[in-house]
Coordinates of C-alpha atoms in Angstrom, one line a residue:
M272 CA 0.3 0.0 0.0
D273 CA 2.4 2.7 0.5
V274 CA 1.1 5.5 1.4
A275 CA 2.7 8.9 1.1
L276 CA 3.3 11.0 3.7
P277 CA 1.6 14.8 3.5
D278 CA 4.1 17.4 1.5
S279 CA 5.5 18.8 4.4
V280 CA 6.2 16.2 6.1
T281 CA 9.5 14.3 6.1
A282 CA 11.1 11.6 7.3
Q283 CA 14.7 11.1 8.9
S284 CA 16.7 8.9 10.9
V285 CA 19.0 9.8 13.6
D286 CA 21.2 8.2 15.2
T287 CA 21.5 9.0 18.8
G288 CA 23.8 6.6 20.3
R289 CA 21.2 4.8 22.0
L290 CA 19.2 4.1 18.9
E291 CA 18.7 4.1 15.5
T292 CA 14.9 6.7 15.1
N293 CA 12.9 7.2 12.8
V294 CA 11.0 10.3 13.5
L295 CA 8.5 12.4 11.7
V296 CA 9.8 16.1 10.8
S297 CA 7.8 19.9 9.7
G298 CA 7.7 23.5 10.2
D299 CA 10.5 25.4 10.8
P300 CA 14.2 24.5 12.0
N301 CA 14.4 27.5 14.3
G302 CA 10.7 27.2 15.4
T303 CA 9.2 26.0 18.6
P304 CA 9.8 23.0 19.6
V305 CA 6.7 20.7 19.4
C306 CA 7.3 17.3 19.5
L307 CA 4.2 14.7 19.1
I308 CA 5.0 10.5 21.0
H309 CA 2.2 7.3 19.4
G310 CA 0.7 5.1 21.2
N311 CA 0.5 1.4 21.4
V312 CA 0.6 -0.9 18.2
S313 CA 0.7 2.2 16.2
S314 CA 3.8 4.3 14.7
S315 CA 4.7 8.7 14.3
R316 CA 2.3 7.6 11.2
F317 CA -1.0 8.4 13.9
W318 CA 0.2 12.6 13.5
A319 CA 1.5 12.6 9.6
E320 CA -2.2 14.0 8.4
F321 CA -2.2 16.2 12.2
M322 CA 1.1 18.1 11.7
D323 CA 1.0 18.7 7.4
E324 CA -2.4 21.3 9.2
I325 CA 0.1 22.7 13.0
P326 CA 1.5 26.3 11.2
D327 CA 5.3 26.4 10.1
T328 CA 6.2 29.0 12.9
Y329 CA 6.9 25.5 14.9
R330 CA 9.2 22.7 15.1
V331 CA 7.4 19.5 15.0
V332 CA 9.4 16.3 15.9
A333 CA 7.4 13.0 15.1
P334 CA 9.7 9.9 17.0
D335 CA 8.9 6.5 16.6
L336 CA 9.4 4.6 19.9
R337 CA 12.2 1.7 20.0
G338 CA 10.8 -1.2 17.7
F339 CA 8.3 1.0 16.6
G340 CA 7.6 1.9 13.2
D341 CA 10.4 2.8 11.2
S342 CA 12.8 3.2 14.7
E343 CA 15.5 0.6 15.5
T344 CA 13.9 -2.1 17.6
K345 CA 15.8 -3.0 20.9
P346 CA 14.4 -4.4 23.9
V347 CA 12.1 -2.8 26.5
D348 CA 13.2 -3.4 30.0
A349 CA 9.8 -2.9 31.7
T350 CA 11.6 -3.3 34.6
R351 CA 12.4 0.4 34.2
G352 CA 8.9 1.6 33.8
V353 CA 8.4 3.0 30.5
R354 CA 12.5 4.9 30.8
D355 CA 14.0 2.7 27.9
F356 CA 11.1 5.0 26.2
T357 CA 12.3 8.2 27.3
D358 CA 15.7 8.2 27.8
D359 CA 15.1 7.3 23.8
L360 CA 13.9 10.6 23.6
A361 CA 15.9 12.3 25.9
A362 CA 18.7 11.5 23.5
L363 CA 17.5 12.4 20.5
F364 CA 16.4 15.6 21.7
D365 CA 20.2 16.7 22.6
E366 CA 21.0 15.2 18.9
L367 CA 18.4 17.7 17.6
G368 CA 19.5 20.5 20.5
M369 CA 16.0 20.9 21.1
G370 CA 16.4 22.5 24.1
T371 CA 13.1 22.8 26.1
V372 CA 9.7 21.0 24.2
T373 CA 5.8 21.1 24.8
L374 CA 5.3 17.5 24.9
V375 CA 1.9 16.0 23.2
G376 CA 1.7 11.8 24.8
W377 CA -0.6 10.2 22.8
S378 CA -2.4 6.7 25.4
I379 CA 0.9 4.8 26.1
G380 CA 2.7 8.0 24.8
G381 CA 1.1 10.1 27.4
G382 CA 2.1 8.1 30.7
V383 CA 5.9 8.8 28.6
S384 CA 4.9 12.5 28.2
M385 CA 4.0 12.0 32.3
Q386 CA 7.5 9.4 33.6
Y387 CA 10.0 12.4 31.1
T388 CA 8.2 15.6 32.8
I389 CA 9.5 14.3 36.1
D390 CA 12.5 12.9 35.1
H391 CA 13.6 16.6 33.3
P392 CA 10.8 18.9 35.0
D393 CA 13.3 22.5 33.4
Q394 CA 12.9 21.2 30.4
V395 CA 9.4 20.8 29.4
T396 CA 7.4 24.0 28.9
G397 CA 4.1 21.9 28.1
L398 CA 2.5 18.8 29.3
A399 CA -0.6 18.1 26.3
L400 CA -1.8 14.2 27.4
V401 CA -4.2 12.7 24.4
S402 CA -6.4 9.8 25.3
T403 CA -3.6 9.0 28.1
M404 CA -3.2 6.1 29.9
S405 CA -3.8 6.9 34.1
P406 CA -0.5 8.2 35.9
Y407 CA -0.8 3.9 38.0
G408 CA -0.2 2.1 35.1
F409 CA -2.6 0.0 32.8
G410 CA -5.4 -2.0 34.8
G411 CA -5.4 -3.6 37.8
T412 CA -5.4 -1.0 40.9
T413 CA -8.3 0.4 42.8
R414 CA -8.1 4.7 42.3
D415 CA -5.8 5.2 44.7
G416 CA -3.6 3.4 42.9
T417 CA -3.3 0.5 45.6
P418 CA -2.7 -3.6 43.1
C419 CA -6.0 -5.0 43.2
Q420 CA -3.4 -7.9 43.5
P421 CA -0.1 -8.4 45.8
D422 CA 2.1 -9.1 42.4
Y423 CA 0.0 -6.8 40.0
A424 CA -1.9 -10.1 38.2
G425 CA -4.6 -9.2 36.0
T426 CA -1.8 -7.1 34.4
G427 CA 1.3 -6.6 31.3
G428 CA 1.7 -9.1 28.3
G429 CA 0.0 -11.6 29.1
L430 CA -2.8 -9.6 29.0
A431 CA -2.4 -9.5 25.2
N432 CA -5.1 -11.4 23.5
D433 CA -2.9 -14.2 21.4
E434 CA -4.5 -13.9 18.0
F435 CA -4.0 -10.3 18.1
V436 CA -0.7 -10.4 18.7
E437 CA 0.0 -13.4 16.0
H438 CA -2.0 -11.7 13.2
L439 CA 0.6 -8.2 13.6
A440 CA 3.1 -10.1 13.6
T441 CA 3.1 -11.9 10.3
G442 CA 1.5 -7.8 9.5
D443 CA -2.5 -8.5 8.0
T444 CA -3.2 -5.9 6.4
S445 CA -6.5 -7.0 5.8
A446 CA -10.3 -7.0 8.5
E447 CA -10.8 -11.1 7.6
A448 CA -10.3 -11.2 11.4
D449 CA -11.8 -10.3 13.9
A450 CA -8.2 -10.0 16.0
S451 CA -7.0 -9.2 13.1
P452 CA -4.6 -5.2 13.1
R453 CA -7.2 -3.3 10.2
T454 CA -10.7 -5.2 12.5
V455 CA -9.7 -4.1 15.6
M456 CA -8.5 -0.8 14.5
H457 CA -11.4 0.7 13.4
A458 CA -12.8 -1.2 16.5
F459 CA -11.1 0.6 19.7
Y460 CA -8.9 3.6 18.4
G461 CA -11.8 5.4 17.0
G462 CA -15.6 6.3 18.3
P463 CA -18.2 3.8 17.0
D464 CA -19.1 6.0 14.3
H465 CA -15.6 7.6 12.7
E466 CA -15.4 6.1 10.0
F467 CA -11.3 6.3 8.9
D468 CA -10.4 7.9 5.7
P469 CA -9.2 4.0 3.5
E470 CA -5.6 6.1 2.0
T471 CA -4.8 7.3 6.1
A472 CA -7.2 3.7 7.0
D473 CA -4.0 1.7 5.0
A474 CA -1.1 3.9 5.9
Y475 CA -2.1 2.8 9.5
V476 CA -2.8 -0.3 9.8
E477 CA 0.6 -0.5 8.2
A478 CA 1.9 1.0 10.6
M479 CA 0.9 -0.9 13.5
C480 CA 2.0 -3.8 11.4
A481 CA 6.1 -2.8 12.1
T482 CA 5.6 -3.2 16.0
A483 CA 8.1 -5.5 16.8
V484 CA 6.4 -8.7 18.3
G485 CA 8.0 -10.2 21.0
D486 CA 8.9 -11.2 24.6
D487 CA 11.1 -8.2 24.2
N488 CA 9.0 -5.3 22.4
Y489 CA 5.1 -5.6 22.1
P490 CA 3.6 -6.9 24.3
G491 CA 6.4 -8.8 26.1
D492 CA 6.8 -11.3 28.5
A493 CA 3.8 -12.9 31.7
V494 CA 4.6 -15.2 34.3
P495 CA 2.3 -17.1 36.0
S496 CA -0.2 -16.6 39.6
E497 CA -1.5 -17.8 41.9
N498 CA -3.6 -14.2 42.1
W499 CA -7.1 -13.9 39.4
P500 CA -6.6 -14.0 35.8
G501 CA -4.0 -16.6 36.5
I502 CA -1.4 -14.3 35.3
G503 CA 1.0 -11.6 36.2
P504 CA 3.4 -9.3 34.4
G505 CA 6.9 -11.1 33.7
E506 CA 10.3 -8.2 33.2
R507 CA 10.4 -7.9 29.0
G508 CA 8.1 -5.9 26.3
V509 CA 5.6 -2.3 26.8
L510 CA 2.8 -4.8 28.5
N511 CA 5.3 -5.1 31.7
A512 CA 6.4 -1.9 31.3
V513 CA 3.1 0.8 31.9
S514 CA 1.6 -2.3 34.6
P515 CA 1.4 -0.9 37.4
K516 CA 4.6 -2.9 38.9
Y517 CA 7.1 -1.2 37.8
F518 CA 5.2 1.7 36.4
D519 CA 3.5 4.7 38.2
A520 CA 4.0 8.2 37.0
S521 CA 1.8 9.7 40.1
G522 CA 4.6 11.9 41.5
L523 CA 3.9 14.9 38.2
A524 CA 2.0 15.8 41.1
E525 CA 5.6 16.5 43.4
I526 CA 7.3 17.7 41.2
D527 CA 8.3 21.6 41.5
Q528 CA 8.7 23.0 37.7
K529 CA 5.1 22.8 37.0
P530 CA 4.0 22.8 33.4
P531 CA 0.9 24.1 32.4
V532 CA -1.0 20.5 30.8
L533 CA -3.9 19.8 28.4
W534 CA -5.5 17.0 29.4
V535 CA -7.9 16.0 25.8
R536 CA -10.2 13.0 25.6
G537 CA -12.6 11.6 23.7
D538 CA -16.5 10.5 26.1
A539 CA -16.2 7.6 23.6
D540 CA -12.8 5.9 24.4
R541 CA -12.8 2.1 24.6
I542 CA -9.6 2.0 25.6
V543 CA -8.5 4.9 28.6
S544 CA -11.5 4.5 29.9
D545 CA -13.0 3.6 33.6
T546 CA -15.0 0.7 31.4
S547 CA -11.9 -0.5 29.8
F548 CA -12.3 -3.2 26.7
F549 CA -8.2 -3.9 27.6
D550 CA -8.3 -3.6 31.8
A551 CA -8.4 -7.6 33.2
G552 CA -11.1 -6.1 36.1
F553 CA -14.4 -4.9 33.8
L554 CA -13.8 -8.0 31.6
G555 CA -14.2 -9.8 34.6
Q556 CA -17.6 -8.1 35.7
A557 CA -18.8 -8.2 32.6
G558 CA -18.1 -12.4 32.3
E559 CA -15.4 -12.4 29.9
L560 CA -12.2 -13.6 32.2
P561 CA -14.6 -16.3 34.0
D562 CA -14.1 -16.5 37.9
W563 CA -13.6 -12.5 38.4
P564 CA -13.6 -12.2 42.3
G565 CA -15.8 -9.6 42.4
E566 CA -16.4 -5.3 42.5
E567 CA -14.2 -5.3 46.3
A568 CA -11.4 -7.2 45.5
Y569 CA -11.1 -6.9 41.9
P570 CA -12.8 -3.4 40.0
P571 CA -12.7 -2.0 36.8
Q572 CA -9.2 0.3 37.2
P573 CA -10.6 3.6 37.0
M574 CA -8.7 5.4 34.6
N575 CA -10.4 9.1 34.1
A576 CA -10.6 9.1 37.4
Q577 CA -7.4 8.0 38.1
T578 CA -6.1 10.7 35.7
R579 CA -8.0 13.5 37.2
D580 CA -7.1 12.6 40.8
V581 CA -3.4 13.2 39.9
L582 CA -3.9 16.1 37.9
E583 CA -6.6 17.7 40.8
A584 CA -3.5 16.4 43.1
Y585 CA -0.7 19.0 40.9
A586 CA -3.3 22.3 40.4
A587 CA -3.7 22.2 44.2
D588 CA 0.5 22.2 44.5
G589 CA 0.9 25.4 42.8
G590 CA 0.5 23.9 38.8
T591 CA -2.4 23.9 36.4
Y592 CA -4.8 21.4 34.4
T593 CA -7.4 21.8 31.6
E594 CA -9.6 18.5 30.7
E595 CA -11.2 18.7 27.0
V596 CA -13.8 15.9 26.7
F597 CA -14.7 15.6 22.8
T598 CA -18.2 14.5 22.2
D599 CA -18.9 10.8 20.5
V600 CA -15.5 10.4 20.2
G601 CA -13.0 7.4 21.2
H602 CA -9.2 6.9 21.6
S603 CA -7.5 9.0 18.8
P604 CA -9.1 12.9 19.0
H605 CA -6.2 14.0 17.0
I606 CA -8.0 12.2 14.4
E607 CA -11.6 11.7 14.6
R608 CA -12.1 15.8 14.9
P609 CA -8.7 17.5 13.7
E610 CA -9.3 21.1 13.5
Q611 CA -11.7 21.1 16.9
F612 CA -8.1 19.0 17.6
R613 CA -5.5 21.1 16.5
S614 CA -7.1 24.8 17.5
L615 CA -7.1 23.4 21.5
L616 CA -3.6 22.7 21.2
L617 CA -2.2 26.1 19.2
D618 CA -4.5 27.3 21.9
F619 CA -2.3 25.8 24.7
L620 CA 0.9 26.5 23.1
R621 CA 0.1 30.2 22.2
N622 CA -0.1 30.5 26.9

């Protein structure tokens, strides 16, 4: 299929010494730096059309994280949370001479952006979180971040859909199977009524299929557990890196230098929500995972409530944040409502 990039967007490979990183770039090389960070099972290609509409006064970069898109595949050490990714970004920004930057993180990219801001608060001028994962990781926690199981069972690489992983590994771009990347994208990346443009949908599916599959990357390894649902996080790969066993960005509320935060989400998001179709607690409640121990023992993770609580604490300690909810929008506000999202982001960047 090989769908071309928009005219104003180009791809370049940057060797940082840590990673051979593929980066989409647009705008003025001397403009205000903005970095767009993609989500899980995607790549910078999901930002390309949006980048085409950003004024040239900004220097926009969108890297592929390790193991995604056209960047080098290197293992993800999940015991570091997402710091393999954030250290890669720090090296990239140094190599590009970007200095301070506004981060725009989508889904898992939101978690990466939060962690980067915690580790480099003096280098972040703004933080935009788009359909962001919770600061308490993905799955398996109550509202205050307490794990539902002592070994964090029900989170990590073992919760991935095996059929989806198989279709991803073979590069299946068809819509013939319920678990093919194309079918999953149409079912979950947008809202129930969103129809992806056919040409860009082809590009997005190709980007999904460029994800490195295996224990070191997506989804990661897993270990058996005596606790429900019988499987826990391993120490390698992407889904383990965002398990609450290793990832906790609630410390964002406590950093001294607090950049302004914009949080944008869709009210029809089925990936990141208080009733996520990818969360063991919700799947157990819905009868999709057997022997669910009940809401008191293992409730659905209240992902949006957790994000709001941390951002409220952030504001109470001197920061500022704005929450914007798009009606009838799913997991990809920048794709489903690009004009509305662009207007919000540009106002945020100007102010």
